[in-house]
Amino acid sequence: MRKRMFLFLKYLCKTLPVAILLFCFGMNYFCKSTGLKNTSGAPPEPVDSGLSDSDSIELIRVKENVWVHRSSGFFKGEKIPANGLIAVTSKGIVIVDTPWTEKQTENLILAVKEKFQKEISFVIITHAHADRITGAGIFIKQSVPVYSTSLTAKEAEKKGFPKPNPKLDLDPRMSLGDTGLEVYYPGQGHTKDNIVVWLPNTHILFTGCLVKSLESKSLGNIEDANLNAWPMTAKNLLERYPDAEIVVPGHGDWGKSDLIRHTIRLLNENSKTE
Ligand SMILES: [Zn+2]
């Protein structure tokens, strides 16, 4: 009997570490496979993870009261997720860029109101492309002001999108309640009108499609790009925001300023192959 017990314990000692190792490996794989990275270290809090549903949107916390809204659309037949930003302030909510579709925008408005129990004060559009501006009409219909630069307003009109109020030329710095906000035009790049949004309280820089995520191996949609000006425009961002802690690109995962350097590398590679 004692010998049997001894053999059993010996077997347990041999197999337990392997079992623990397998469990840890499995958990690690599961966390990675969700694809929800979060640079602040806090666990992401998706409100709706149904990206397979084309009308759904996802809310993911970036840092403190700043969240990303993520929706999916199609570019050249490929399904692509797009990021916009949500700043929850003491006085209301600021949204940067709309989702890809009007239905997703309606769902975003419902999700934001339900989750944060606050009104949306205004929306900022970073450039006149479908993944940034398609939902503008839904906000305007609900009497939520939609702001852009005059250049983006002009581009929007040309392309048949709803025209935002071009107030950002005059008011590049704004505040709402406890949250400051700056919009900055660093020059032409992904488009001729692309702007970025800086949140000084949290040191978050939302760059939209001007900056590529680290997993990007190409420059994405360059139909309206100025490839010659883009590298200098990206360098302007590095110079203006040396203390950016989190850089949120238009597509893919956010990270630090190395996303901007990665974009410059992609641009250099692209110019060599041309
Ligand atoms: Zn774009």
CSV table of N, CA, C and O in Angstrom, one decimal, residues 31-144:
chain,number,residue,atom,x,y,z
A,31,CYS,N,-5.0,34.5,-24.7
A,31,CYS,CA,-4.9,36.0,-24.6
A,31,CYS,C,-4.5,36.6,-25.9
A,31,CYS,O,-4.9,37.6,-26.3
A,32,LYS,N,-3.4,36.0,-26.5
A,32,LYS,CA,-2.9,36.5,-27.7
A,32,LYS,C,-3.9,36.5,-28.8
A,32,LYS,O,-4.1,37.4,-29.6
A,33,SER,N,-4.7,35.3,-28.9
A,33,SER,CA,-5.6,35.1,-30.0
A,33,SER,C,-6.8,36.1,-29.9
A,33,SER,O,-7.4,36.2,-30.9
A,34,THR,N,-7.1,36.7,-28.8
A,34,THR,CA,-8.1,37.7,-28.8
A,34,THR,C,-7.7,38.9,-29.5
A,34,THR,O,-8.6,39.7,-30.0
A,35,GLY,N,-6.4,39.2,-29.6
A,35,GLY,CA,-6.0,40.3,-30.5
A,35,GLY,C,-6.2,41.7,-29.8
A,35,GLY,O,-6.2,42.7,-30.5
A,36,LEU,N,-6.6,41.7,-28.6
A,36,LEU,CA,-6.9,43.0,-27.9
A,36,LEU,C,-5.7,43.4,-27.1
A,36,LEU,O,-5.6,43.1,-25.9
A,37,LYS,N,-4.8,44.2,-27.7
A,37,LYS,CA,-3.7,44.7,-26.9
A,37,LYS,C,-4.0,45.9,-26.2
A,37,LYS,O,-4.8,46.7,-26.6
A,38,ASN,N,-3.3,46.2,-25.1
A,38,ASN,CA,-3.6,47.3,-24.3
A,38,ASN,C,-2.4,47.8,-23.6
A,38,ASN,O,-1.8,47.1,-22.8
A,39,THR,N,-1.9,49.0,-24.1
A,39,THR,CA,-0.6,49.4,-23.6
A,39,THR,C,-0.6,49.9,-22.1
A,39,THR,O,0.4,50.0,-21.5
A,40,SER,N,-1.8,50.2,-21.6
A,40,SER,CA,-1.8,50.7,-20.2
A,40,SER,C,-1.7,49.5,-19.2
A,40,SER,O,-1.5,49.7,-18.1
A,41,GLY,N,-1.8,48.3,-19.7
A,41,GLY,CA,-1.6,47.1,-18.8
A,41,GLY,C,-2.9,46.7,-18.3
A,41,GLY,O,-3.1,45.6,-17.8
A,42,ALA,N,-4.0,47.5,-18.3
A,42,ALA,CA,-5.3,47.1,-17.8
A,42,ALA,C,-5.9,46.2,-18.8
A,42,ALA,O,-5.7,46.3,-20.0
A,43,PRO,N,-6.8,45.3,-18.3
A,43,PRO,CA,-7.4,44.4,-19.3
A,43,PRO,C,-8.4,45.1,-20.2
A,43,PRO,O,-9.0,46.0,-19.7
A,44,PRO,N,-8.4,44.8,-21.5
A,44,PRO,CA,-9.4,45.5,-22.3
A,44,PRO,C,-10.8,45.1,-21.9
A,44,PRO,O,-11.1,44.1,-21.4
A,45,GLU,N,-11.7,46.0,-22.2
A,45,GLU,CA,-13.1,45.8,-21.8
A,45,GLU,C,-14.0,45.9,-23.0
A,45,GLU,O,-14.6,47.0,-23.2
A,46,PRO,N,-14.0,44.9,-23.9
A,46,PRO,CA,-14.9,45.1,-25.1
A,46,PRO,C,-16.3,45.0,-24.7
A,46,PRO,O,-16.8,44.2,-23.9
A,47,VAL,N,-17.1,46.0,-25.2
A,47,VAL,CA,-18.5,46.0,-25.0
A,47,VAL,C,-19.2,45.0,-25.9
A,47,VAL,O,-20.1,44.3,-25.5
A,48,ASP,N,-18.7,44.9,-27.1
A,48,ASP,CA,-19.3,44.0,-28.1
A,48,ASP,C,-18.1,43.5,-28.9
A,48,ASP,O,-17.5,44.2,-29.6
A,49,SER,N,-17.9,42.2,-28.8
A,49,SER,CA,-16.7,41.7,-29.5
A,49,SER,C,-17.1,41.0,-30.8
A,49,SER,O,-16.4,40.3,-31.5
A,50,GLY,N,-18.4,41.2,-31.3
A,50,GLY,CA,-18.9,40.6,-32.5
A,50,GLY,C,-18.4,41.2,-33.8
A,50,GLY,O,-19.2,41.7,-34.5
A,51,LEU,N,-17.1,41.2,-34.0
A,51,LEU,CA,-16.6,41.8,-35.2
A,51,LEU,C,-17.1,41.1,-36.5
A,51,LEU,O,-17.0,41.6,-37.5
A,52,SER,N,-17.5,39.8,-36.3
A,52,SER,CA,-18.0,39.1,-37.5
A,52,SER,C,-19.3,39.7,-38.0
A,52,SER,O,-19.7,39.7,-39.1
A,53,ASP,N,-20.0,40.4,-37.0
A,53,ASP,CA,-21.3,41.1,-37.4
A,53,ASP,C,-20.9,42.5,-38.0
A,53,ASP,O,-20.3,43.3,-37.3
A,54,SER,N,-21.2,42.7,-39.2
A,54,SER,CA,-20.7,43.9,-39.9
A,54,SER,C,-21.3,45.2,-39.3
A,54,SER,O,-20.7,46.3,-39.5
A,55,ASP,N,-22.4,45.2,-38.5
A,55,ASP,CA,-22.9,46.4,-37.9
A,55,ASP,C,-22.4,46.7,-36.6
A,55,ASP,O,-22.7,47.7,-36.0
A,56,SER,N,-21.6,45.7,-36.0
A,56,SER,CA,-21.2,45.9,-34.6
A,56,SER,C,-20.0,46.7,-34.5
A,56,SER,O,-19.2,46.9,-35.4
A,57,ILE,N,-19.9,47.3,-33.3
A,57,ILE,CA,-18.7,48.1,-32.9
A,57,ILE,C,-18.1,47.6,-31.6
A,57,ILE,O,-18.9,46.9,-30.8
A,58,GLU,N,-16.9,47.9,-31.4
A,58,GLU,CA,-16.2,47.4,-30.1
A,58,GLU,C,-15.7,48.7,-29.4
A,58,GLU,O,-15.2,49.6,-30.1
A,59,LEU,N,-15.8,48.7,-28.1
A,59,LEU,CA,-15.2,49.7,-27.3
A,59,LEU,C,-14.1,49.1,-26.5
A,59,LEU,O,-14.3,48.2,-25.8
A,60,ILE,N,-12.9,49.7,-26.6
A,60,ILE,CA,-11.7,49.1,-25.9
A,60,ILE,C,-11.0,50.3,-25.2
A,60,ILE,O,-10.7,51.3,-25.8
A,61,ARG,N,-10.8,50.0,-23.9
A,61,ARG,CA,-10.2,51.1,-23.1
A,61,ARG,C,-8.7,51.2,-23.4
A,61,ARG,O,-8.0,50.2,-23.5
A,62,VAL,N,-8.2,52.4,-23.6
A,62,VAL,CA,-6.8,52.7,-23.9
A,62,VAL,C,-6.1,53.1,-22.6
A,62,VAL,O,-5.1,52.4,-22.2
A,63,LYS,N,-6.6,54.1,-22.0
A,63,LYS,CA,-6.0,54.6,-20.8
A,63,LYS,C,-7.0,55.6,-20.1
A,63,LYS,O,-7.6,56.4,-20.8
A,64,GLU,N,-7.1,55.4,-18.8
A,64,GLU,CA,-8.0,56.3,-18.0
A,64,GLU,C,-9.4,56.4,-18.7
A,64,GLU,O,-10.1,55.4,-18.9
A,65,ASN,N,-9.8,57.6,-19.1
A,65,ASN,CA,-11.1,57.8,-19.7
A,65,ASN,C,-11.1,57.9,-21.2
A,65,ASN,O,-11.9,58.5,-21.8
A,66,VAL,N,-10.1,57.3,-21.8
A,66,VAL,CA,-10.0,57.3,-23.2
A,66,VAL,C,-10.1,55.9,-23.8
A,66,VAL,O,-9.5,55.0,-23.3
A,67,TRP,N,-11.0,55.8,-24.8
A,67,TRP,CA,-11.3,54.5,-25.4
A,67,TRP,C,-11.1,54.5,-26.9
A,67,TRP,O,-11.2,55.6,-27.5
A,68,VAL,N,-11.0,53.4,-27.5
A,68,VAL,CA,-11.0,53.3,-28.9
A,68,VAL,C,-12.3,52.7,-29.3
A,68,VAL,O,-12.8,51.8,-28.7
A,69,HIS,N,-13.0,53.2,-30.4
A,69,HIS,CA,-14.1,52.5,-31.0
A,69,HIS,C,-13.6,51.8,-32.2
A,69,HIS,O,-12.9,52.5,-33.0
A,70,ARG,N,-14.0,50.6,-32.4
A,70,ARG,CA,-13.4,49.8,-33.5
A,70,ARG,C,-14.6,49.2,-34.3
A,70,ARG,O,-15.5,48.6,-33.8
A,71,SER,N,-14.5,49.5,-35.6
A,71,SER,CA,-15.6,48.9,-36.5
A,71,SER,C,-14.9,48.3,-37.7
A,71,SER,O,-13.7,48.5,-37.8
A,72,SER,N,-15.6,47.5,-38.5
A,72,SER,CA,-14.9,46.9,-39.6
A,72,SER,C,-15.5,47.2,-40.9
A,72,SER,O,-16.8,47.5,-41.0
A,73,GLY,N,-14.7,47.3,-41.9
A,73,GLY,CA,-15.2,47.6,-43.3
A,73,GLY,C,-14.4,46.9,-44.3
A,73,GLY,O,-13.5,46.1,-43.9
A,74,PHE,N,-14.6,47.1,-45.5
A,74,PHE,CA,-13.9,46.4,-46.6
A,74,PHE,C,-13.1,47.3,-47.4
A,74,PHE,O,-13.5,48.4,-47.8
A,75,PHE,N,-11.8,46.9,-47.7
A,75,PHE,CA,-11.0,47.7,-48.6
A,75,PHE,C,-10.3,46.7,-49.6
A,75,PHE,O,-9.7,45.7,-49.1
A,76,LYS,N,-10.6,46.8,-50.9
A,76,LYS,CA,-10.2,45.9,-51.9
A,76,LYS,C,-10.5,44.4,-51.5
A,76,LYS,O,-9.7,43.5,-51.6
A,77,GLY,N,-11.7,44.2,-51.1
A,77,GLY,CA,-12.2,42.9,-50.7
A,77,GLY,C,-11.7,42.3,-49.4
A,77,GLY,O,-12.1,41.2,-49.0
A,78,GLU,N,-10.9,43.1,-48.7
A,78,GLU,CA,-10.4,42.5,-47.5
A,78,GLU,C,-11.1,43.2,-46.3
A,78,GLU,O,-11.2,44.5,-46.3
A,79,LYS,N,-11.4,42.4,-45.3
A,79,LYS,CA,-12.1,43.0,-44.1
A,79,LYS,C,-11.0,43.7,-43.2
A,79,LYS,O,-10.1,43.0,-42.8
A,80,ILE,N,-11.3,45.0,-42.9
A,80,ILE,CA,-10.3,45.7,-42.2
A,80,ILE,C,-10.9,46.4,-41.0
A,80,ILE,O,-11.9,47.1,-41.1
A,81,PRO,N,-10.4,46.2,-39.8
A,81,PRO,CA,-10.9,47.0,-38.6
A,81,PRO,C,-10.4,48.4,-38.6
A,81,PRO,O,-9.2,48.7,-39.0
A,82,ALA,N,-11.2,49.4,-38.2
A,82,ALA,CA,-10.8,50.8,-38.1
A,82,ALA,C,-10.9,51.3,-36.7
A,82,ALA,O,-11.9,51.0,-36.0
A,83,ASN,N,-10.0,52.2,-36.3
A,83,ASN,CA,-10.1,52.8,-35.0
A,83,ASN,C,-10.5,54.2,-35.0
A,83,ASN,O,-10.1,55.0,-35.8
A,84,GLY,N,-11.4,54.6,-34.1
A,84,GLY,CA,-11.7,56.0,-33.8
A,84,GLY,C,-11.5,56.1,-32.3
A,84,GLY,O,-11.2,55.1,-31.6
A,85,LEU,N,-11.6,57.4,-31.8
A,85,LEU,CA,-11.3,57.6,-30.4
A,85,LEU,C,-12.5,58.1,-29.6
A,85,LEU,O,-13.4,58.8,-30.2
A,86,ILE,N,-12.6,57.8,-28.3
A,86,ILE,CA,-13.7,58.3,-27.4
A,86,ILE,C,-13.0,58.9,-26.2
A,86,ILE,O,-12.3,58.2,-25.5
A,87,ALA,N,-13.2,60.2,-26.0
A,87,ALA,CA,-12.7,60.8,-24.7
A,87,ALA,C,-13.9,61.1,-23.8
A,87,ALA,O,-14.7,61.9,-24.2
A,88,VAL,N,-13.9,60.5,-22.7
A,88,VAL,CA,-15.0,60.7,-21.7
A,88,VAL,C,-14.6,61.8,-20.8
A,88,VAL,O,-13.7,61.5,-20.0
A,89,THR,N,-15.2,62.9,-20.8
A,89,THR,CA,-14.8,64.0,-20.0
A,89,THR,C,-15.8,64.3,-18.9
A,89,THR,O,-16.9,63.6,-18.9
A,90,SER,N,-15.5,65.2,-18.0
A,90,SER,CA,-16.5,65.5,-16.9
A,90,SER,C,-17.7,66.1,-17.4
A,90,SER,O,-18.8,66.1,-16.7
A,91,LYS,N,-17.7,66.7,-18.6
A,91,LYS,CA,-18.8,67.4,-19.2
A,91,LYS,C,-19.6,66.7,-20.3
A,91,LYS,O,-20.6,67.1,-20.7
A,92,GLY,N,-19.0,65.7,-20.9
A,92,GLY,CA,-19.6,65.0,-22.0
A,92,GLY,C,-18.5,64.2,-22.8
A,92,GLY,O,-17.4,64.1,-22.3
A,93,ILE,N,-18.9,63.7,-23.9
A,93,ILE,CA,-18.0,62.8,-24.7
A,93,ILE,C,-17.6,63.5,-26.0
A,93,ILE,O,-18.4,64.1,-26.7
A,94,VAL,N,-16.3,63.3,-26.3
A,94,VAL,CA,-15.8,63.7,-27.6
A,94,VAL,C,-15.5,62.5,-28.4
A,94,VAL,O,-14.9,61.5,-27.9
A,95,ILE,N,-15.9,62.4,-29.6
A,95,ILE,CA,-15.6,61.3,-30.5
A,95,ILE,C,-14.8,61.7,-31.6
A,95,ILE,O,-15.0,62.8,-32.2
A,96,VAL,N,-13.7,61.0,-31.9
A,96,VAL,CA,-12.8,61.3,-33.0
A,96,VAL,C,-13.0,60.3,-34.1
A,96,VAL,O,-12.8,59.1,-33.8
A,97,ASP,N,-13.5,60.7,-35.2
A,97,ASP,CA,-13.8,59.9,-36.4
A,97,ASP,C,-15.0,59.0,-36.2
A,97,ASP,O,-15.3,58.4,-35.1
A,98,THR,N,-15.8,58.8,-37.2
A,98,THR,CA,-17.0,57.9,-37.2
A,98,THR,C,-16.6,56.5,-37.6
A,98,THR,O,-15.6,56.3,-38.3
A,99,PRO,N,-17.4,55.5,-37.3
A,99,PRO,CA,-17.2,54.2,-37.9
A,99,PRO,C,-17.4,54.2,-39.4
A,99,PRO,O,-17.7,55.2,-40.0
A,100,TRP,N,-17.2,53.0,-40.1
A,100,TRP,CA,-17.3,52.9,-41.5
A,100,TRP,C,-18.6,53.1,-42.1
A,100,TRP,O,-18.8,53.5,-43.2
A,101,THR,N,-19.7,52.7,-41.3
A,101,THR,CA,-21.1,52.8,-41.9
A,101,THR,C,-22.0,53.6,-40.9
A,101,THR,O,-21.7,53.8,-39.8
A,102,GLU,N,-23.1,54.0,-41.5
A,102,GLU,CA,-24.1,54.7,-40.7
A,102,GLU,C,-24.7,53.8,-39.6
A,102,GLU,O,-25.0,54.3,-38.5
A,103,LYS,N,-25.0,52.6,-40.0
A,103,LYS,CA,-25.6,51.6,-39.0
A,103,LYS,C,-24.6,51.4,-37.8
A,103,LYS,O,-25.0,51.5,-36.6
A,104,GLN,N,-23.3,51.3,-38.1
A,104,GLN,CA,-22.3,51.2,-37.0
A,104,GLN,C,-22.3,52.4,-36.2
A,104,GLN,O,-22.1,52.4,-35.0
A,105,THR,N,-22.5,53.6,-36.8
A,105,THR,CA,-22.5,54.9,-36.1
A,105,THR,C,-23.7,54.9,-35.1
A,105,THR,O,-23.5,55.4,-34.0
A,106,GLU,N,-24.8,54.5,-35.6
A,106,GLU,CA,-26.0,54.4,-34.7
A,106,GLU,C,-25.7,53.5,-33.5
A,106,GLU,O,-26.0,53.9,-32.4
A,107,ASN,N,-25.1,52.4,-33.8
A,107,ASN,CA,-24.8,51.5,-32.7
A,107,ASN,C,-23.7,52.0,-31.8
A,107,ASN,O,-23.8,51.8,-30.6
A,108,LEU,N,-22.8,52.8,-32.3
A,108,LEU,CA,-21.8,53.5,-31.5
A,108,LEU,C,-22.4,54.4,-30.5
A,108,LEU,O,-22.1,54.5,-29.3
A,109,ILE,N,-23.4,55.3,-31.1
A,109,ILE,CA,-24.0,56.3,-30.2
A,109,ILE,C,-24.8,55.6,-29.1
A,109,ILE,O,-24.7,56.0,-27.9
A,110,LEU,N,-25.5,54.5,-29.4
A,110,LEU,CA,-26.2,53.7,-28.4
A,110,LEU,C,-25.3,53.2,-27.3
A,110,LEU,O,-25.5,53.3,-26.1
A,111,ALA,N,-24.2,52.6,-27.8
A,111,ALA,CA,-23.2,51.9,-26.9
A,111,ALA,C,-22.6,52.9,-26.0
A,111,ALA,O,-22.4,52.7,-24.8
A,112,VAL,N,-22.2,54.1,-26.5
A,112,VAL,CA,-21.5,55.1,-25.7
A,112,VAL,C,-22.4,55.7,-24.7
A,112,VAL,O,-22.1,55.8,-23.5
A,113,LYS,N,-23.7,56.0,-25.1
A,113,LYS,CA,-24.6,56.6,-24.1
A,113,LYS,C,-24.9,55.6,-23.0
A,113,LYS,O,-25.0,56.0,-21.8
A,114,GLU,N,-25.1,54.3,-23.4
A,114,GLU,CA,-25.4,53.3,-22.3
A,114,GLU,C,-24.2,53.1,-21.4
A,114,GLU,O,-24.4,53.0,-20.2
A,115,LYS,N,-23.0,53.0,-22.0
A,115,LYS,CA,-21.9,52.7,-21.1
A,115,LYS,C,-21.4,53.8,-20.2
A,115,LYS,O,-21.1,53.6,-19.1
A,116,PHE,N,-21.4,55.0,-20.8
A,116,PHE,CA,-20.8,56.2,-20.0
A,116,PHE,C,-21.9,57.1,-19.4
A,116,PHE,O,-21.6,58.0,-18.7
A,117,GLN,N,-23.2,56.9,-19.8
A,117,GLN,CA,-24.3,57.7,-19.3
A,117,GLN,C,-24.1,59.2,-19.4
A,117,GLN,O,-24.3,60.0,-18.5
A,118,LYS,N,-23.5,59.6,-20.6
A,118,LYS,CA,-23.2,61.0,-20.9
A,118,LYS,C,-23.6,61.3,-22.3
A,118,LYS,O,-23.7,60.4,-23.1
A,119,GLU,N,-23.8,62.6,-22.6
A,119,GLU,CA,-24.2,63.0,-23.9
A,119,GLU,C,-22.9,63.2,-24.8
A,119,GLU,O,-21.8,63.5,-24.2
A,120,ILE,N,-23.0,63.0,-26.1
A,120,ILE,CA,-21.9,63.2,-27.0
A,120,ILE,C,-21.9,64.7,-27.3
A,120,ILE,O,-22.8,65.3,-27.8
A,121,SER,N,-20.8,65.4,-26.9
A,121,SER,CA,-20.7,66.9,-27.1
A,121,SER,C,-20.4,67.3,-28.5
A,121,SER,O,-20.9,68.2,-29.0
A,122,PHE,N,-19.3,66.7,-29.1
A,122,PHE,CA,-19.0,66.9,-30.5
A,122,PHE,C,-18.1,65.8,-31.0
A,122,PHE,O,-17.6,65.0,-30.3
A,123,VAL,N,-18.0,65.9,-32.4
A,123,VAL,CA,-17.2,64.9,-33.1
A,123,VAL,C,-16.2,65.6,-33.9
A,123,VAL,O,-16.4,66.7,-34.4
A,124,ILE,N,-15.0,65.0,-34.0
A,124,ILE,CA,-13.9,65.6,-34.8
A,124,ILE,C,-13.6,64.6,-35.9
A,124,ILE,O,-13.5,63.4,-35.7
A,125,ILE,N,-13.5,65.1,-37.2
A,125,ILE,CA,-13.2,64.2,-38.3
A,125,ILE,C,-11.7,64.5,-38.7
A,125,ILE,O,-11.3,65.6,-39.0
A,126,THR,N,-10.9,63.4,-38.8
A,126,THR,CA,-9.5,63.7,-39.1
A,126,THR,C,-9.1,63.7,-40.6
A,126,THR,O,-8.1,64.2,-41.0
A,127,HIS,N,-10.0,63.1,-41.5
A,127,HIS,CA,-9.8,63.4,-42.9
A,127,HIS,C,-11.1,62.8,-43.6
A,127,HIS,O,-11.8,62.0,-43.1
A,128,ALA,N,-11.2,63.2,-44.9
A,128,ALA,CA,-12.5,62.9,-45.6
A,128,ALA,C,-12.3,61.5,-46.3
A,128,ALA,O,-12.3,61.5,-47.6
A,129,HIS,N,-12.3,60.4,-45.6
A,129,HIS,CA,-12.3,59.1,-46.1
A,129,HIS,C,-13.4,58.3,-45.5
A,129,HIS,O,-13.8,58.6,-44.3
A,130,ALA,N,-13.9,57.3,-46.1
A,130,ALA,CA,-15.1,56.6,-45.7
A,130,ALA,C,-15.0,56.0,-44.2
A,130,ALA,O,-16.0,56.1,-43.5
A,131,ASP,N,-13.8,55.6,-43.9
A,131,ASP,CA,-13.6,55.0,-42.5
A,131,ASP,C,-13.5,56.0,-41.4
A,131,ASP,O,-13.3,55.7,-40.3
A,132,ARG,N,-13.6,57.3,-41.8
A,132,ARG,CA,-13.5,58.4,-40.8
A,132,ARG,C,-14.8,59.2,-40.7
A,132,ARG,O,-15.1,59.8,-39.7
A,133,ILE,N,-15.5,59.3,-41.9
A,133,ILE,CA,-16.6,60.4,-42.0
A,133,ILE,C,-18.0,59.9,-42.4
A,133,ILE,O,-18.9,60.6,-42.3
A,134,THR,N,-18.1,58.6,-42.7
A,134,THR,CA,-19.4,58.1,-43.2
A,134,THR,C,-20.5,58.4,-42.3
A,134,THR,O,-21.6,58.7,-42.7
A,135,GLY,N,-20.3,58.3,-41.0
A,135,GLY,CA,-21.4,58.4,-40.0
A,135,GLY,C,-21.7,59.9,-39.6
A,135,GLY,O,-22.5,60.1,-38.8
A,136,ALA,N,-21.0,60.8,-40.3
A,136,ALA,CA,-21.1,62.2,-39.8
A,136,ALA,C,-22.6,62.7,-39.9
A,136,ALA,O,-23.1,63.4,-39.0
A,137,GLY,N,-23.3,62.2,-40.9
A,137,GLY,CA,-24.7,62.6,-41.1
A,137,GLY,C,-25.6,62.2,-40.0
A,137,GLY,O,-26.6,62.8,-39.6
A,138,ILE,N,-25.3,61.0,-39.4
A,138,ILE,CA,-26.1,60.5,-38.3
A,138,ILE,C,-25.9,61.4,-37.0
A,138,ILE,O,-26.9,61.8,-36.4
A,139,PHE,N,-24.7,61.9,-36.8
A,139,PHE,CA,-24.4,62.8,-35.7
A,139,PHE,C,-25.2,64.1,-35.9
A,139,PHE,O,-25.8,64.7,-35.0
A,140,ILE,N,-25.0,64.6,-37.2
A,140,ILE,CA,-25.6,65.9,-37.5
A,140,ILE,C,-27.1,65.9,-37.3
A,140,ILE,O,-27.8,66.8,-36.8
A,141,LYS,N,-27.7,64.7,-37.8
A,141,LYS,CA,-29.2,64.5,-37.6
A,141,LYS,C,-29.6,64.6,-36.1
A,141,LYS,O,-30.7,65.0,-35.8
A,142,GLN,N,-28.7,64.1,-35.3
A,142,GLN,CA,-29.0,64.1,-33.8
A,142,GLN,C,-28.5,65.4,-33.1
A,142,GLN,O,-28.4,65.4,-31.9
A,143,SER,N,-28.3,66.4,-33.9
A,143,SER,CA,-27.8,67.7,-33.4
A,143,SER,C,-26.5,67.7,-32.6
A,143,SER,O,-26.3,68.4,-31.7
A,144,VAL,N,-25.6,66.7,-33.0
A,144,VAL,CA,-24.3,66.7,-32.4
A,144,VAL,C,-23.3,67.3,-33.4
A,144,VAL,O,-23.3,66.9,-34.5
